[in-house]
CSV table of C-alpha atoms in Angstrom, one decimal:
chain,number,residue,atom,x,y,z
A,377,UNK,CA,0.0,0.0,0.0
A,378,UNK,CA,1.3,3.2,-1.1
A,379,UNK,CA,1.8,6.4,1.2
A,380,UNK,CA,-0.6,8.9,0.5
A,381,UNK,CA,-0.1,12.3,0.0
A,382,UNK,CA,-0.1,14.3,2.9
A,383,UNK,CA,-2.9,17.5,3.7
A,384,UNK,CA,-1.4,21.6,3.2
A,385,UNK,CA,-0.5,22.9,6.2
A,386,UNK,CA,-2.7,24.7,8.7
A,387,UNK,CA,-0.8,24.8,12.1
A,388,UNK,CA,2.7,24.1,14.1
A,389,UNK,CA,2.3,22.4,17.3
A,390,UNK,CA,4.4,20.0,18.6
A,391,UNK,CA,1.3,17.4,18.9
A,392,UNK,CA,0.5,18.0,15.5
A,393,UNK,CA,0.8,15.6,12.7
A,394,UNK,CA,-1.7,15.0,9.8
A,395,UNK,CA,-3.4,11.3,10.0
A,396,UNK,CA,-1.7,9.2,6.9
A,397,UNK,CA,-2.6,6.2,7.2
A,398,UNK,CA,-5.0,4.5,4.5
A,399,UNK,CA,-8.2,2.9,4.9
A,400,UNK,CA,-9.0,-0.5,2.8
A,401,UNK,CA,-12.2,1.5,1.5
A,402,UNK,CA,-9.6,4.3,0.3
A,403,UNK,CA,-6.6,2.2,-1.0
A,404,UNK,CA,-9.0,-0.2,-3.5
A,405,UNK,CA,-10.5,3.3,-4.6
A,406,UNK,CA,-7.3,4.9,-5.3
A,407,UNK,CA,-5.9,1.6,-6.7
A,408,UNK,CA,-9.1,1.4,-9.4
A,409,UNK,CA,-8.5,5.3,-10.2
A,410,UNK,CA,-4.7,5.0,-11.0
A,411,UNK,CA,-5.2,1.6,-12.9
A,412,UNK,CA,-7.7,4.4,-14.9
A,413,UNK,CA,-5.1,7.0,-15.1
A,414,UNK,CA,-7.2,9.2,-13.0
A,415,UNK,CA,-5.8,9.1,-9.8
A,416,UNK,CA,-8.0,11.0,-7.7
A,417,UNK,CA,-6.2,14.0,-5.6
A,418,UNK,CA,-7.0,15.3,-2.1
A,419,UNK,CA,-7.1,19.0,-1.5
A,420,UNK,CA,-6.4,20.8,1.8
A,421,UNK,CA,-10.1,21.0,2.6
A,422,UNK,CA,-11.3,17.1,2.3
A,423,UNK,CA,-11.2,14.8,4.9
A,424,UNK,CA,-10.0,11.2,4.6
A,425,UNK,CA,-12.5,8.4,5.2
A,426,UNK,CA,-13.2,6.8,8.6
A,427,UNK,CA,-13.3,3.1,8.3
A,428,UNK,CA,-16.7,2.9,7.7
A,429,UNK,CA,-16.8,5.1,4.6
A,430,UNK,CA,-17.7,7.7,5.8
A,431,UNK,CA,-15.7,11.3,6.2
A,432,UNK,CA,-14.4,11.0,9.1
A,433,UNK,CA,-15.0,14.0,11.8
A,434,UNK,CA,-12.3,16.4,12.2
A,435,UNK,CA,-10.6,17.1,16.3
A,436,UNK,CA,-9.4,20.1,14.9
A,437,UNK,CA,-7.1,22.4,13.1
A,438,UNK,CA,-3.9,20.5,15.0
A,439,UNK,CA,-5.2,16.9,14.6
A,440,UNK,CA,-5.8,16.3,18.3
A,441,UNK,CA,-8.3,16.2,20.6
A,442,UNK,CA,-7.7,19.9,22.0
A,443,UNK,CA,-9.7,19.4,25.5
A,444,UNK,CA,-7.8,16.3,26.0
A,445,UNK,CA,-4.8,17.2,25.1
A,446,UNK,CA,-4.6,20.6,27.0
A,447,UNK,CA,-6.1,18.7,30.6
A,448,UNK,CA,-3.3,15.8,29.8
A,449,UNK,CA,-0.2,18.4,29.4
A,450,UNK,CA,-1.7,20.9,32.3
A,451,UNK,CA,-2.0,18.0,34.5
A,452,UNK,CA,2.0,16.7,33.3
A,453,UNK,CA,3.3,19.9,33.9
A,454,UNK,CA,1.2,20.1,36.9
A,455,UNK,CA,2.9,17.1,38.3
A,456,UNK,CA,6.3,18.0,37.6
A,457,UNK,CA,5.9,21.5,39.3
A,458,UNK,CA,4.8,19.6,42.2
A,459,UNK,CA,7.4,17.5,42.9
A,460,UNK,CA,10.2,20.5,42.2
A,461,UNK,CA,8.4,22.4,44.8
A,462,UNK,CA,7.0,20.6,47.5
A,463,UNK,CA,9.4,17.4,47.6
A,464,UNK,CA,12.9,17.9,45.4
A,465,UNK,CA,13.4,13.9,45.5
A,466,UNK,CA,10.0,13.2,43.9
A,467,UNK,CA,11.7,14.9,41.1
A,468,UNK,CA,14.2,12.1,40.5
A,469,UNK,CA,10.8,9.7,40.8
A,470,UNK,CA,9.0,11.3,38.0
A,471,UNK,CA,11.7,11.6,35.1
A,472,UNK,CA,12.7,8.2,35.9
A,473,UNK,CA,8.8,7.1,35.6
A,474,UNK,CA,9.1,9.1,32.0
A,475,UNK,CA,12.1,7.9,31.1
A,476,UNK,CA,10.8,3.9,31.7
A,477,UNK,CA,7.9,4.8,30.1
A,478,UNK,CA,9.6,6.0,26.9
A,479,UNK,CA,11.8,3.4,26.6
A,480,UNK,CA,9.4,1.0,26.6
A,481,UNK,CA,7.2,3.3,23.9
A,482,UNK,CA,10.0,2.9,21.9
A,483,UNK,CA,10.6,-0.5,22.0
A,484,UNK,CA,7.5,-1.2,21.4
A,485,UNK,CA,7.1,1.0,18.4
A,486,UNK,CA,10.1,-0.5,16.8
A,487,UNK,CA,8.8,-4.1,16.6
A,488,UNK,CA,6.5,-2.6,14.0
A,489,UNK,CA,9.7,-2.5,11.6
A,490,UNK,CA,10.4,-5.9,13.1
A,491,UNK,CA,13.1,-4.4,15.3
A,492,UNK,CA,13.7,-5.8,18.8
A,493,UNK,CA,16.0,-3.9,21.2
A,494,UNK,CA,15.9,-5.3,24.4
A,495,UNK,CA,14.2,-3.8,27.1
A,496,UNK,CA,15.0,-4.8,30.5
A,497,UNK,CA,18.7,-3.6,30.1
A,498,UNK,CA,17.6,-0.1,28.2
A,499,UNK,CA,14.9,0.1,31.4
A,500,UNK,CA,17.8,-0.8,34.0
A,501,UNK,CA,20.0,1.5,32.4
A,502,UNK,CA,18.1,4.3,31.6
A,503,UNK,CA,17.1,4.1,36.1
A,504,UNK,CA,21.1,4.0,36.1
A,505,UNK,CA,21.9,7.5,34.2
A,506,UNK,CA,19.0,9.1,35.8
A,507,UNK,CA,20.3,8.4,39.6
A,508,UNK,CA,24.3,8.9,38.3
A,509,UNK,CA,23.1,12.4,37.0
A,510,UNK,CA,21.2,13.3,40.2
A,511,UNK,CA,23.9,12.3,42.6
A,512,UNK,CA,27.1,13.3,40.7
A,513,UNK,CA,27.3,15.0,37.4
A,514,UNK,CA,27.2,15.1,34.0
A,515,UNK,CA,30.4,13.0,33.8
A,516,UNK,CA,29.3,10.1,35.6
A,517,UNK,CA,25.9,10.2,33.0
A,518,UNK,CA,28.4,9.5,30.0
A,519,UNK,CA,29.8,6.8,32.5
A,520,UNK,CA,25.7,5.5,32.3
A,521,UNK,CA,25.4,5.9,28.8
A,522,UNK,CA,28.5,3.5,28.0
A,523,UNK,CA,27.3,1.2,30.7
A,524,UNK,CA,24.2,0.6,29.5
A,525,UNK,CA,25.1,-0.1,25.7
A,526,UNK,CA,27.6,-2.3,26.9
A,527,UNK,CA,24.9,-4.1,28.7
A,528,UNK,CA,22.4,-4.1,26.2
A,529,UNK,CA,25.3,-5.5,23.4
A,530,UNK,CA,26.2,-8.1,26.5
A,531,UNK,CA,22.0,-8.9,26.7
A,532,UNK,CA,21.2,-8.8,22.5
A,533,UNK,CA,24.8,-11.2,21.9
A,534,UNK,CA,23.6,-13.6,24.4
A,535,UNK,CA,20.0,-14.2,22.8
A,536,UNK,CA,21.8,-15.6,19.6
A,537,UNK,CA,19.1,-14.3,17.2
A,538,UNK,CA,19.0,-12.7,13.5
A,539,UNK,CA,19.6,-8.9,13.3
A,540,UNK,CA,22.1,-8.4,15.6
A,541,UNK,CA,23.3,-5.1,14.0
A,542,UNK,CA,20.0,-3.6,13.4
A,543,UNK,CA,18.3,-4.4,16.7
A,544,UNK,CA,21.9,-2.7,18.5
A,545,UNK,CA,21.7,0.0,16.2
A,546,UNK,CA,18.5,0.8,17.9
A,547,UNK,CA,19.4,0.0,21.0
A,548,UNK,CA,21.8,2.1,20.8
A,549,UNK,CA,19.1,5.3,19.6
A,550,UNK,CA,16.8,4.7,22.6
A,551,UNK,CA,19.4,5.0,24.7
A,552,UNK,CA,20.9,7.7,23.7
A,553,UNK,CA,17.2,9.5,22.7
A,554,UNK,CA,15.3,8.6,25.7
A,555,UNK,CA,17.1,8.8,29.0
A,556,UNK,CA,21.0,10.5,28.5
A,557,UNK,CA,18.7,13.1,26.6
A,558,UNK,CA,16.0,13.4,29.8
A,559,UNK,CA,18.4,13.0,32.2
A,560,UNK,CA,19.5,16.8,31.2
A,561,UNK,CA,16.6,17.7,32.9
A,562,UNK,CA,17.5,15.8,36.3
A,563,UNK,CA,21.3,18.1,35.6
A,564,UNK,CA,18.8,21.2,35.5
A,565,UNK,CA,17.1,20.8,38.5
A,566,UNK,CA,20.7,19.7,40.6
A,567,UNK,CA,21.2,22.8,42.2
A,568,UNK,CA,20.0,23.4,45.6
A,569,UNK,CA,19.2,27.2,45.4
A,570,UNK,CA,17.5,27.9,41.7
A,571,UNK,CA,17.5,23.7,40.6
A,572,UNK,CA,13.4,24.2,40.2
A,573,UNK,CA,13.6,27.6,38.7
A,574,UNK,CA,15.9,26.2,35.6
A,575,UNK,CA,13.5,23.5,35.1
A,576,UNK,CA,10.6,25.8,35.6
A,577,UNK,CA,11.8,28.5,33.1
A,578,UNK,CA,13.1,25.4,30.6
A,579,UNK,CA,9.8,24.2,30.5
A,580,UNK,CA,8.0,26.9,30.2
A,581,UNK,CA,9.6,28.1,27.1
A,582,UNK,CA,8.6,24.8,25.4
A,583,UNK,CA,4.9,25.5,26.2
A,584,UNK,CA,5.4,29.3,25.2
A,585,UNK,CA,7.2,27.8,22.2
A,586,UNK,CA,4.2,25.5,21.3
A,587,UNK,CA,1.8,27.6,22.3
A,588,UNK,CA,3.0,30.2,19.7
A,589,UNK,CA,3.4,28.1,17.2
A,590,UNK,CA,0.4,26.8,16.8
A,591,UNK,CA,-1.3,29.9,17.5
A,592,UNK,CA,0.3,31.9,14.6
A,593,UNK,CA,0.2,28.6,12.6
A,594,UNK,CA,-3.4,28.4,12.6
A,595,UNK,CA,-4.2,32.4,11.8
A,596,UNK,CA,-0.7,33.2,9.5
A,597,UNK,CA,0.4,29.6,8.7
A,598,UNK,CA,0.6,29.2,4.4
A,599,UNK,CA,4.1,28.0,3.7
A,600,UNK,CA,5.5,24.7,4.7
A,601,UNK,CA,8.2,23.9,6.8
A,602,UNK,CA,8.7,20.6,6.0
A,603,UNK,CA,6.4,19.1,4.2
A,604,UNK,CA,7.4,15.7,4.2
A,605,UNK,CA,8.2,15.1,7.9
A,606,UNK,CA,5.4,17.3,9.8
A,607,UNK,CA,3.1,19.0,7.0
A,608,UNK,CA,0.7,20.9,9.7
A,609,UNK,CA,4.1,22.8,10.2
A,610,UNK,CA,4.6,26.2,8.7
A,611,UNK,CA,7.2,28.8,8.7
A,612,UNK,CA,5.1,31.2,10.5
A,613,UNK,CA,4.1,29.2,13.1
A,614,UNK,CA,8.0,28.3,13.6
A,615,UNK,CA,8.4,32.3,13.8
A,616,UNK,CA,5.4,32.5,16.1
A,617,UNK,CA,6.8,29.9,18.5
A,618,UNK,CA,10.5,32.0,18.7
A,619,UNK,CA,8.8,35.1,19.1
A,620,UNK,CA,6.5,33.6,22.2
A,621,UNK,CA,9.8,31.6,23.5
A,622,UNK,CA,11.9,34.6,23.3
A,623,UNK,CA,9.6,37.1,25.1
A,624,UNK,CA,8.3,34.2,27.9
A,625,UNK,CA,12.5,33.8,28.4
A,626,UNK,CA,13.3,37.2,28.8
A,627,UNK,CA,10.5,37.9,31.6
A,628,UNK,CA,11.1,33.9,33.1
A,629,UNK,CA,14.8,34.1,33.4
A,630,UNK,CA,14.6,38.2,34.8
A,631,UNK,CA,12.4,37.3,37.6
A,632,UNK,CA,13.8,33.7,38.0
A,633,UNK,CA,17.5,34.0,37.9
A,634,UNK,CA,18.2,37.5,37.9
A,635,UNK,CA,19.3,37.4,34.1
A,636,UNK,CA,19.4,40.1,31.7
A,637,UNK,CA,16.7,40.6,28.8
A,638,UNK,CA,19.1,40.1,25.9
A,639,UNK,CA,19.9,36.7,27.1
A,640,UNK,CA,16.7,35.4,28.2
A,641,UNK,CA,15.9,36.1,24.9
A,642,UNK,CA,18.1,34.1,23.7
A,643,UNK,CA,17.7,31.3,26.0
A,644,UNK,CA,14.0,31.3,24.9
A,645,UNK,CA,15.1,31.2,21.0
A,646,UNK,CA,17.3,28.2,21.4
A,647,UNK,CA,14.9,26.2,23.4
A,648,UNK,CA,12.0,27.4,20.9
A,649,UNK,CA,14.5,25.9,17.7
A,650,UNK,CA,15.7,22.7,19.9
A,651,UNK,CA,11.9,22.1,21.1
A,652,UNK,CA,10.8,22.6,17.0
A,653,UNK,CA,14.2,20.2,16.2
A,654,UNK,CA,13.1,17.7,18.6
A,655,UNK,CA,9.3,17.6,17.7
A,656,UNK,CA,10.8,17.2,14.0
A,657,UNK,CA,12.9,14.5,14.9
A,658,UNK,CA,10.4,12.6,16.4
A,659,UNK,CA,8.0,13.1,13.3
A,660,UNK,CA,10.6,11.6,10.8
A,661,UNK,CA,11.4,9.0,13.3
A,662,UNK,CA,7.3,7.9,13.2
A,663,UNK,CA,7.2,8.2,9.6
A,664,UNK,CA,10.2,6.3,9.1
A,665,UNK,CA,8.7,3.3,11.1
A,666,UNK,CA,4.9,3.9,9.8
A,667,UNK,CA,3.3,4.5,12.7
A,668,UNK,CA,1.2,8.0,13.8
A,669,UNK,CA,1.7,7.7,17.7
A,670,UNK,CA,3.8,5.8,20.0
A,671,UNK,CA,0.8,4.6,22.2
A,672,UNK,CA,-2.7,5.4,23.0
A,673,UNK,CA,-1.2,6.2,26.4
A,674,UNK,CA,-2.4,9.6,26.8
A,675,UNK,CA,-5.5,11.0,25.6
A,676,UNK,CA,-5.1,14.2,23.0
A,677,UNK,CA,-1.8,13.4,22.8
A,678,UNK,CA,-0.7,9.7,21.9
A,679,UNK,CA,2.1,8.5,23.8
A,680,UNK,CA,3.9,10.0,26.5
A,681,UNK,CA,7.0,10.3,24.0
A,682,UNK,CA,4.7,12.1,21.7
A,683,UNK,CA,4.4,14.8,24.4
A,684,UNK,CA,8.3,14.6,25.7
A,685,UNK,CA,9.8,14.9,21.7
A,686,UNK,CA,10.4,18.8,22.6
A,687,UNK,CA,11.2,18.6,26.0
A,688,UNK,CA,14.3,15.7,25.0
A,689,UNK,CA,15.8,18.6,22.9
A,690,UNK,CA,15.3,21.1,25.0
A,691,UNK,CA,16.8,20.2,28.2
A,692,UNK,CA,20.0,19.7,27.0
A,693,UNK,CA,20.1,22.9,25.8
A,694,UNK,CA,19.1,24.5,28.5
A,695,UNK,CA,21.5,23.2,30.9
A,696,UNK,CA,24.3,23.8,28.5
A,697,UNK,CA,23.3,27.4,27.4
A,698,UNK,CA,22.4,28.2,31.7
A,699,UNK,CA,25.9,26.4,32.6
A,700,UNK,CA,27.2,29.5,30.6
A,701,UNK,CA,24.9,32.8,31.1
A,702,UNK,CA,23.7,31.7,34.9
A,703,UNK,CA,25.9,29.2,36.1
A,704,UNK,CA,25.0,27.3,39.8
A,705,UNK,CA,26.4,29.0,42.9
């Protein structure tokens, strides 16, 4: 079954992705029409088919259930808040729930491309980098990060099965995708005095960043950003979510850290580009493997990866840039 075409752009948000997959009803239709030379062509305006025939009903200009999705990340960020502010430690608890979680998303996305990375040494290692980072450092994360490929190519040689190189090479991309990129955030919220306030002002840049995006995507968006990764993307939605990143930055980090204006604007902009990158990544990733979600985990939004593919980008970039304008102590 051929891929169809996607729809034009309408919106950039990073939960937005138009639907490609074909119904039967749709893929014998298009099949008669080409074998007809009149392949029939969908414009920006028509919906596909449900599976029933029928047009199927719209959730919206970003493809999502919008109530759903905005109670499901309110009630994330919600969570995360909490645990920075009334018990540090719970901290640790809920990036390490996130980062089990999204490991074992991926893992279970893969076997759709009949790839099988094993699990309970990408689950034991990703626990591993996320308690080295807490209690000692970036260093000692790299120290994770090698540890836990050389478990996993210790656990996939000893199962003496085909695809040794392919199921590695993925392996090797959760681990590296999933917790030594979350456990930046668990670096950002080390420091005793302003730990929460990184994280706070990190994250909150992502949501300014996806909040504008979609926002000027849906009112100004006409020109594609990438049309064959993320079509609801446009340029002006990419420009809406910098401008809304780098103004939300500027106020976060003056209040927050005592940081000047010119580079909390810039902090916003790079985590507004990393947050678009990483939303972009993820997209490709999805497409690559033929799926539209990771799971049905969260309602509005997919999977929980499907809602953490800006924040993996992010948080590395925020405790890198921070290391260098705010620096701990």
């Amino acid at each position: 079954m051929s891929e169809p075409n996607w729809a034009a752009p309408t919106a950039a948000t990073s939960t937005s992705q138009a639907e490609w997959e074909l119904t039967a009803a749709e893929a014998e239709a298009e099949a008669a029409a080409q074998a007809a030379d009149e392949a029939p062509r969908r414009g920006p305006g028509k919906r596909r088919a449900g599976r029933d025939g029928k047009p199927a009903k719209a959730n919206g200009r970003a493809g999502r259930n919008l109530p759903a999705a905005i109670a499901v990340g309110t009630g994330m960020v919600l969570v995360v808040f909490a645990s920075l502010f009334l018990w540090k430690p719970a901290f640790l608890g809920v990036i390490a729930l996130a980062i089990g979680v999204g490991i074992w998303e991926m893992v279970r996305a893969l076997k759709v491309a009949e790839t099988f990375p094993p699990l309970v040494p990408l689950l034991a290692g990703g626990l591993l980098m996320t308690g080295l980072a807490w209690f000692y450092g970036p260093d000692e994360l790299l120290l994770g990060l090698a540890a836990t490929l050389l478990a996993t190519l210790v656990w996939r040689f000893s199962e003496h099965k085909d695809g040794f190189r392919r199921d590695m090479s993925a392996a090797a991309l959760i681990a590296v995708y999933v917790p030594f990129l979350l456990s930046f955030g668990v670096l950002l919220g080390r420091p005793e005095d302003d730990g929460a306030q990184r994280v706070l002002c990190t994250l909150l840049c992502v949501v300014l960043s996806d909040t504008g995006g979609y926002a000027a995507g849906v009112f100004f968006g006409k020109h594609a950003m990438a049309p064959s990764i993320s079509p609801k993307k446009s340029w002006e939605g990419f420009a809406g979510s910098i401008f809304a990143a780098g103004l939300g930055g500027a106020l976060l980090l003056y209040f927050l850290l005592e940081v000047p204006f010119y580079w909390g604007i810039l902090f916003g902009a790079v985590i507004s580009v990393a947050a678009v990158t990483g939303d972009l990544a993820e997209s490709m990733l999805k497409r690559d493997i033929k799926i539209k979600d990771m799971s049905n985990l969260l309602p509005g939004h997919g999977g929980l990866m499907d809602r953490l593919d800006s924040i993996l980008f992010a948080v590395p970039a925020a405790y890198l840039l921070l290391s260098i304008i705010a620096p701990p102590g």
